[in-house]
Protein backbone atom coordinates (compact mmCIF):
# COMPACT_ATOMS: atom_id res chain seq x y z
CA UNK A 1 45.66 35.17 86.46
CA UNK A 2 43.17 33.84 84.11
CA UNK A 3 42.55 35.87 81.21
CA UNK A 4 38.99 37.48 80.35
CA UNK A 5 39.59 36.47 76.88
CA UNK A 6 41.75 33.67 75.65
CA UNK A 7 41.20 32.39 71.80
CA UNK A 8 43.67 29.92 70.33
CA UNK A 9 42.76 29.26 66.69
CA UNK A 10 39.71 31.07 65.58
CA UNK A 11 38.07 31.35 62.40
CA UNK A 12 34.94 31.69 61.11
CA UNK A 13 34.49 30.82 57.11
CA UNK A 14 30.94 31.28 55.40
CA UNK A 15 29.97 28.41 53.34
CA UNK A 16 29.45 29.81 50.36
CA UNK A 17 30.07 28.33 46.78
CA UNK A 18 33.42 29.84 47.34
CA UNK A 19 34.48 30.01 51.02
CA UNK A 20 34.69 33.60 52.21
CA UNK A 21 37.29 33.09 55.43
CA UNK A 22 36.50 36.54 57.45
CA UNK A 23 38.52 35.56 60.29
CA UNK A 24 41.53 32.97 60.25
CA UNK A 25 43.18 30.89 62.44
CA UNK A 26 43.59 33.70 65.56
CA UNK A 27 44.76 33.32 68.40
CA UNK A 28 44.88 36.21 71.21
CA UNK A 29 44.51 36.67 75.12
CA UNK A 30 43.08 39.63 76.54
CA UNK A 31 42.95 40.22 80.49
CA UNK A 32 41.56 42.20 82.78
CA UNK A 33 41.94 46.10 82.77
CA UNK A 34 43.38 46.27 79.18
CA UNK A 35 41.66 48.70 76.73
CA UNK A 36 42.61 47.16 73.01
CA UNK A 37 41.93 48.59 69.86
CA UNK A 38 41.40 46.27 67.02
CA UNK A 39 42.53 47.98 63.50
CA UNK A 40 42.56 47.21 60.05
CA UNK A 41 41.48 48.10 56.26
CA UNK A 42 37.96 47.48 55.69
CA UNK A 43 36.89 44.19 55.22
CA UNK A 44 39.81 42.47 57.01
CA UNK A 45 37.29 40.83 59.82
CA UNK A 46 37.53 43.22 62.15
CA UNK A 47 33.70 43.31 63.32
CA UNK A 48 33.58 39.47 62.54
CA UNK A 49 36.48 38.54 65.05
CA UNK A 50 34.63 40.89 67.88
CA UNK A 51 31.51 38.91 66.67
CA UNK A 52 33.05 35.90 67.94
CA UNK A 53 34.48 37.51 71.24
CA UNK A 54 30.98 38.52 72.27
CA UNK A 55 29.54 35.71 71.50
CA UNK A 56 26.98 37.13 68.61
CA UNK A 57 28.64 34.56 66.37
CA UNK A 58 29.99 30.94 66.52
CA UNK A 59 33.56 29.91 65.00
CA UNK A 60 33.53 27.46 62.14
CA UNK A 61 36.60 26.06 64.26
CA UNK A 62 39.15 27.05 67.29
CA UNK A 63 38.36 27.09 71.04
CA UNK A 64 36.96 30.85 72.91
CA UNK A 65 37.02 30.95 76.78
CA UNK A 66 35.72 34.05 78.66
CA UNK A 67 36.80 34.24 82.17
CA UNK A 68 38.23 30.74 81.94
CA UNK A 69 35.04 29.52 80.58
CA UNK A 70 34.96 27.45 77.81
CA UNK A 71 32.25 29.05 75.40
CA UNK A 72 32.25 25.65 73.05
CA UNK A 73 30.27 23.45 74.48
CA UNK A 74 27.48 26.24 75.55
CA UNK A 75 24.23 26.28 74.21
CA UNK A 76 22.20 29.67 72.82
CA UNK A 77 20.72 30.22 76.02
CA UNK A 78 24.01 29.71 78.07
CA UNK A 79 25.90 31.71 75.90
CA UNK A 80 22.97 34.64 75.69
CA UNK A 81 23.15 34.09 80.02
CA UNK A 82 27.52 34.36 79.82
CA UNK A 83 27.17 37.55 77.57
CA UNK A 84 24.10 39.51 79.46
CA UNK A 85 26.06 38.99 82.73
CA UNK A 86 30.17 39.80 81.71
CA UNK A 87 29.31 41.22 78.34
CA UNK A 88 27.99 45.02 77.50
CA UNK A 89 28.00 46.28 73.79
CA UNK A 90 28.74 49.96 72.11
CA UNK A 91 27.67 49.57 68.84
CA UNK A 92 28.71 52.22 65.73
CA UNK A 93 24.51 53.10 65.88
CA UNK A 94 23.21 53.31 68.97
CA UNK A 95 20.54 50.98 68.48
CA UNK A 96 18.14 52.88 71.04
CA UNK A 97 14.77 51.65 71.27
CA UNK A 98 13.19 54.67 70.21
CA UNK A 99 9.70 54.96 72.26
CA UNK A 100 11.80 54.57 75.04
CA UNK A 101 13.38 56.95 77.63
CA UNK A 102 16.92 56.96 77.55
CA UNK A 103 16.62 55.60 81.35
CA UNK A 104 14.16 52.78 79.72
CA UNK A 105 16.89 52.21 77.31
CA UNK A 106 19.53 51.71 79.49
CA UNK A 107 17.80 49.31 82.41
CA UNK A 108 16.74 46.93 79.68
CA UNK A 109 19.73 44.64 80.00
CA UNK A 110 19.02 44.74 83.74
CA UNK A 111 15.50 43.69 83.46
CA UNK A 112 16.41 40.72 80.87
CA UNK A 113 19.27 39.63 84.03
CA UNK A 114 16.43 40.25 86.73
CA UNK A 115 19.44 40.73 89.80
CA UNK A 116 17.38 44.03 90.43
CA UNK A 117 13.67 45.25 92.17
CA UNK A 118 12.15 48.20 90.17
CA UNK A 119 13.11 50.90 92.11
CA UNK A 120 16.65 49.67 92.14
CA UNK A 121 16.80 49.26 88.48
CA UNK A 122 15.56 53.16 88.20
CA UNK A 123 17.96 54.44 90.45
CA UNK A 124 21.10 52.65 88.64
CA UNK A 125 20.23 53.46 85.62
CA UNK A 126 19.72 57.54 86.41
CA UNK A 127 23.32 56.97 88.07
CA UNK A 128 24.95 55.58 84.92
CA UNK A 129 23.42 58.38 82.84
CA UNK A 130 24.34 60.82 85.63
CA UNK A 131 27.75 59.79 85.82
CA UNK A 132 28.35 60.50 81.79
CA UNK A 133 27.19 63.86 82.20
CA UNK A 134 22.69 63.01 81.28
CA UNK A 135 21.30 64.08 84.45
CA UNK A 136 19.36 66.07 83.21
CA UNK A 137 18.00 64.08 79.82
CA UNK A 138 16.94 60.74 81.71
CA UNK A 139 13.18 60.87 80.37
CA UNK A 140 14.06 62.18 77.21
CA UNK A 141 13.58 59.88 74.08
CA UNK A 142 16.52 59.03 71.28
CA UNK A 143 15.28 61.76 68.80
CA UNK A 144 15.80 64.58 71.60
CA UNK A 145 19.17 63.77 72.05
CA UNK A 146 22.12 64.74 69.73
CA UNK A 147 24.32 61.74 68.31
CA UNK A 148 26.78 62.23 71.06
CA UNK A 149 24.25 62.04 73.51
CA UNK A 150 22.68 59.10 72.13
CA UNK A 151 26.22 57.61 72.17
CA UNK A 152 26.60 58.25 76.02
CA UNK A 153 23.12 56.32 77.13
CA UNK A 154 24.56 53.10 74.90
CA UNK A 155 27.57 53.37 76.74
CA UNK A 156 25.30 53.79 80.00
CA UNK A 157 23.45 50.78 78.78
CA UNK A 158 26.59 48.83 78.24
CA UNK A 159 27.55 49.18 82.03
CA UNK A 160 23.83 48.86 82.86
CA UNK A 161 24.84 44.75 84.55
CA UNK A 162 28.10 46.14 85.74
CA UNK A 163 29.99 43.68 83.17
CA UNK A 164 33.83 43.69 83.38
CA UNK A 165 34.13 43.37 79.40
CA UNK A 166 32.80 46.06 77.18
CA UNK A 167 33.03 45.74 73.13
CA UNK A 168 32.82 48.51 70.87
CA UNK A 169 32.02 48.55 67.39
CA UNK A 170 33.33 52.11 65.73
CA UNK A 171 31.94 53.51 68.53
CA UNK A 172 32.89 56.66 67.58
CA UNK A 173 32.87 56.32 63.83
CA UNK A 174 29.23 58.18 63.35
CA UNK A 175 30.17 60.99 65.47
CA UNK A 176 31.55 64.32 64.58
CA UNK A 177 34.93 64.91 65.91
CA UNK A 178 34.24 67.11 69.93
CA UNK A 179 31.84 63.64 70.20
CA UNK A 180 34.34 61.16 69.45
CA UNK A 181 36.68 62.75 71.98
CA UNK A 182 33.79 62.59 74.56
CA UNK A 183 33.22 58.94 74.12
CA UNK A 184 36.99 57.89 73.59
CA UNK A 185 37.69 59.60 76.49
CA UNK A 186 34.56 57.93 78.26
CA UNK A 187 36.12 54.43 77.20
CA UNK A 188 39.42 55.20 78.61
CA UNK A 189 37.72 56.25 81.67
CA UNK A 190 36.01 52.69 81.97
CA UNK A 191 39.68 51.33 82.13
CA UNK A 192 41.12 53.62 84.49
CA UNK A 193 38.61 54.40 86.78
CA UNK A 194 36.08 51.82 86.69
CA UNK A 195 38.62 48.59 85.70
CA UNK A 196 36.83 47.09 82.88
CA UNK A 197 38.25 45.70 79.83
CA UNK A 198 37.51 47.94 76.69
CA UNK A 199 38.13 46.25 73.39
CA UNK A 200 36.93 48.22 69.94
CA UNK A 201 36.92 48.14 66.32
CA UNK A 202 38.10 51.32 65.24
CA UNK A 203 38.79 53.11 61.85
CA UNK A 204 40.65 55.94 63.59
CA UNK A 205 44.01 55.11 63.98
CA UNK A 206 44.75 58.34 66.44
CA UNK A 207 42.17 56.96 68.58
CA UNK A 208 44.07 53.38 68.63
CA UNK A 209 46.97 55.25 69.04
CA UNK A 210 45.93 55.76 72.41
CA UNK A 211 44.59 52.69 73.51
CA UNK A 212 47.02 50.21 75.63
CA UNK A 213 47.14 47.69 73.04
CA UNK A 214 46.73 47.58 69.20
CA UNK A 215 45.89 44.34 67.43
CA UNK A 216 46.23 44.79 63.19
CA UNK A 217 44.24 42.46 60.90
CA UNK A 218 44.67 41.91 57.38
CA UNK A 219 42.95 39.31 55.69
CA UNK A 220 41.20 37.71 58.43
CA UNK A 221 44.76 37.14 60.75
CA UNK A 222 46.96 39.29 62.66
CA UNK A 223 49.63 41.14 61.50
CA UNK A 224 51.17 42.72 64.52
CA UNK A 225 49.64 42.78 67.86
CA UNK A 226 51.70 45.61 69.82
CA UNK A 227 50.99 47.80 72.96
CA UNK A 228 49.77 51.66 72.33
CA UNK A 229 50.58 54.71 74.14
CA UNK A 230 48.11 55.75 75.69
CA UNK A 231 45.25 54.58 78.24
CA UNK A 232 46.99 52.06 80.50
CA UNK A 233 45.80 50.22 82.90
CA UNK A 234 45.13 51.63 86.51
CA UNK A 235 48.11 51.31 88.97
C-alpha cells in the first residue's frame, strides 16, 4: 500500500552566515490510519520537520511524496491545491479568525476548495462542531469560547475538506490539563473512528506515550523511531 507520507532524506538548512540545519537528512514513512507523535527537546526541529510534511515549507534537499505524489516538482499553487484537499492543520493557537462564527471559521477551508453549495457548506460545518460536542456554540465568536472550546472548532476546521492527514502542532500545549485530555482524546478518536492519519508535535511525553508511534529528534535527525502504547489503528 502506498504510504500517505514517505520522505527519504530531508533537510532543511537556513542560509545564514553560519548554516542553522533545523532538520537533517530524515527519512520516514507514515501510512494510513497511524496516529504518530513527534517528540523532542526544544529546538531539535520538531515544528520544522512537520513544516515540511505539510507542505508550509520547502526542503533545502531530499525528496517528500504525499499519497504517492511527488511534492518536488509542484509549484505554490499545486502544493497550496495538494494540502487544502489531503491536508487539515491543529495549530498550538487556534488561529480563529476572530469576527467570525466558529461555523464561519470552520467552512473556510471548504469555501477556498469550492466542492460545496452554501447550504451544504453550513450544514457540514454545524455537523463537525456538533460531533465534538459545539452544538450549541455554532454562532458564537472565538472570545465566547473557552481555550478548549476554541481548540475543538480548529480541530472541526481541520476535518472541514474531510482530509485523511491531520497535523498538529502542540495541540494541546496551551491548554490546561481536563482540555488537553478532551482534544488528545478527540485526536485518537480521528484514528479510530474516523481513519485519518494524526501526526503531532508534542511536548507531553504522556500524551506520546499513547500515540501508536513515537518518532524522537535531536538535533535535527532521529534518534529512535518506535511504536507507542496506546491509540492503534482501527481493526
Amino acid at each position: 500500500m502506498t504510504p500517505l507520507i514517505a520522505a527519504h532524506g530531508l533537510t532543511r538548512t537556513l542560509n545564514e552566515t553560519v548554516p542553522v540545519t533545523l532538520v537533517d537528512n530524515v527519512s520516514l514513512s507514515i501510512g494510513a490510519r497511524e496516529f504518530v507523535a513527534i517528540t523532542g527537546p526544544s529546538g531539535s526541529g520538531k515544528s520544522s520537520l512537520l513544516y515540511l510534511l505539510g507542505l508550509l515549507d520547502r526542503p533545502t534537499a531530499g525528496t517528500l511524496a504525499i499519497a504517492g505524489r511527488d511534492t518536488e516538482p509542484m509549484d505554490e499553487d499545486e502544493r497550496a491545491a495538494l494540502r487544502l484537499a489531503t491536508m487539515g492543520f491543529v495549530f498550538q493557537f487556534h488561529f480563529l479568525l476572530p469576527e467570525f462564527s466558529a461555523r464561519d471559521n470552520v467552512e473556510i477551508p471548504m469555501r477556498r476548495l469550492g466542492r460545496l453549495g452554501r447550504a451544504d457548506m453550513r450544514e457540514r460545518a454545524a455537523a463537525l462542531l456538533a460531533s465534538l460536542g459545539l452544538a450549541d456554540h455554532l454562532d458564537k465568536r472565538p472570545d465566547q469560547l473557552s481555550g478548549g472550546q476554541r481548540q475543538r472548532v480548529a480541530v472541526a476546521r481541520a476535518l472541514a475538506n474531510d482530509p485523511p492527514l491531520i497535523l498538529a502542532d502542540e495541540p494541546t500545549g496551551s491548554l490546561d490539563s481536563r482540555s488537553s485530555e478532551q482534544v488528545f482524546d478527540i485526536l485518537t478518536e480521528l484514528v479510530r473512528g474516523r481513519g485519518k492519519t494524526v501526526v503531532a508535535v508534542t511536548h507531553d511525553l504522556a500524551m506520546a506515550e499513547r500515540t501508536d508511534r513515537r518518532i524522537h529528534l535531536v538535533d535535527g535527525r532521529i534518534s529512535s523511531d518506535e511504536g507507542g502504547r496506546g491509540a492503534g489503528p482501527p481493526g
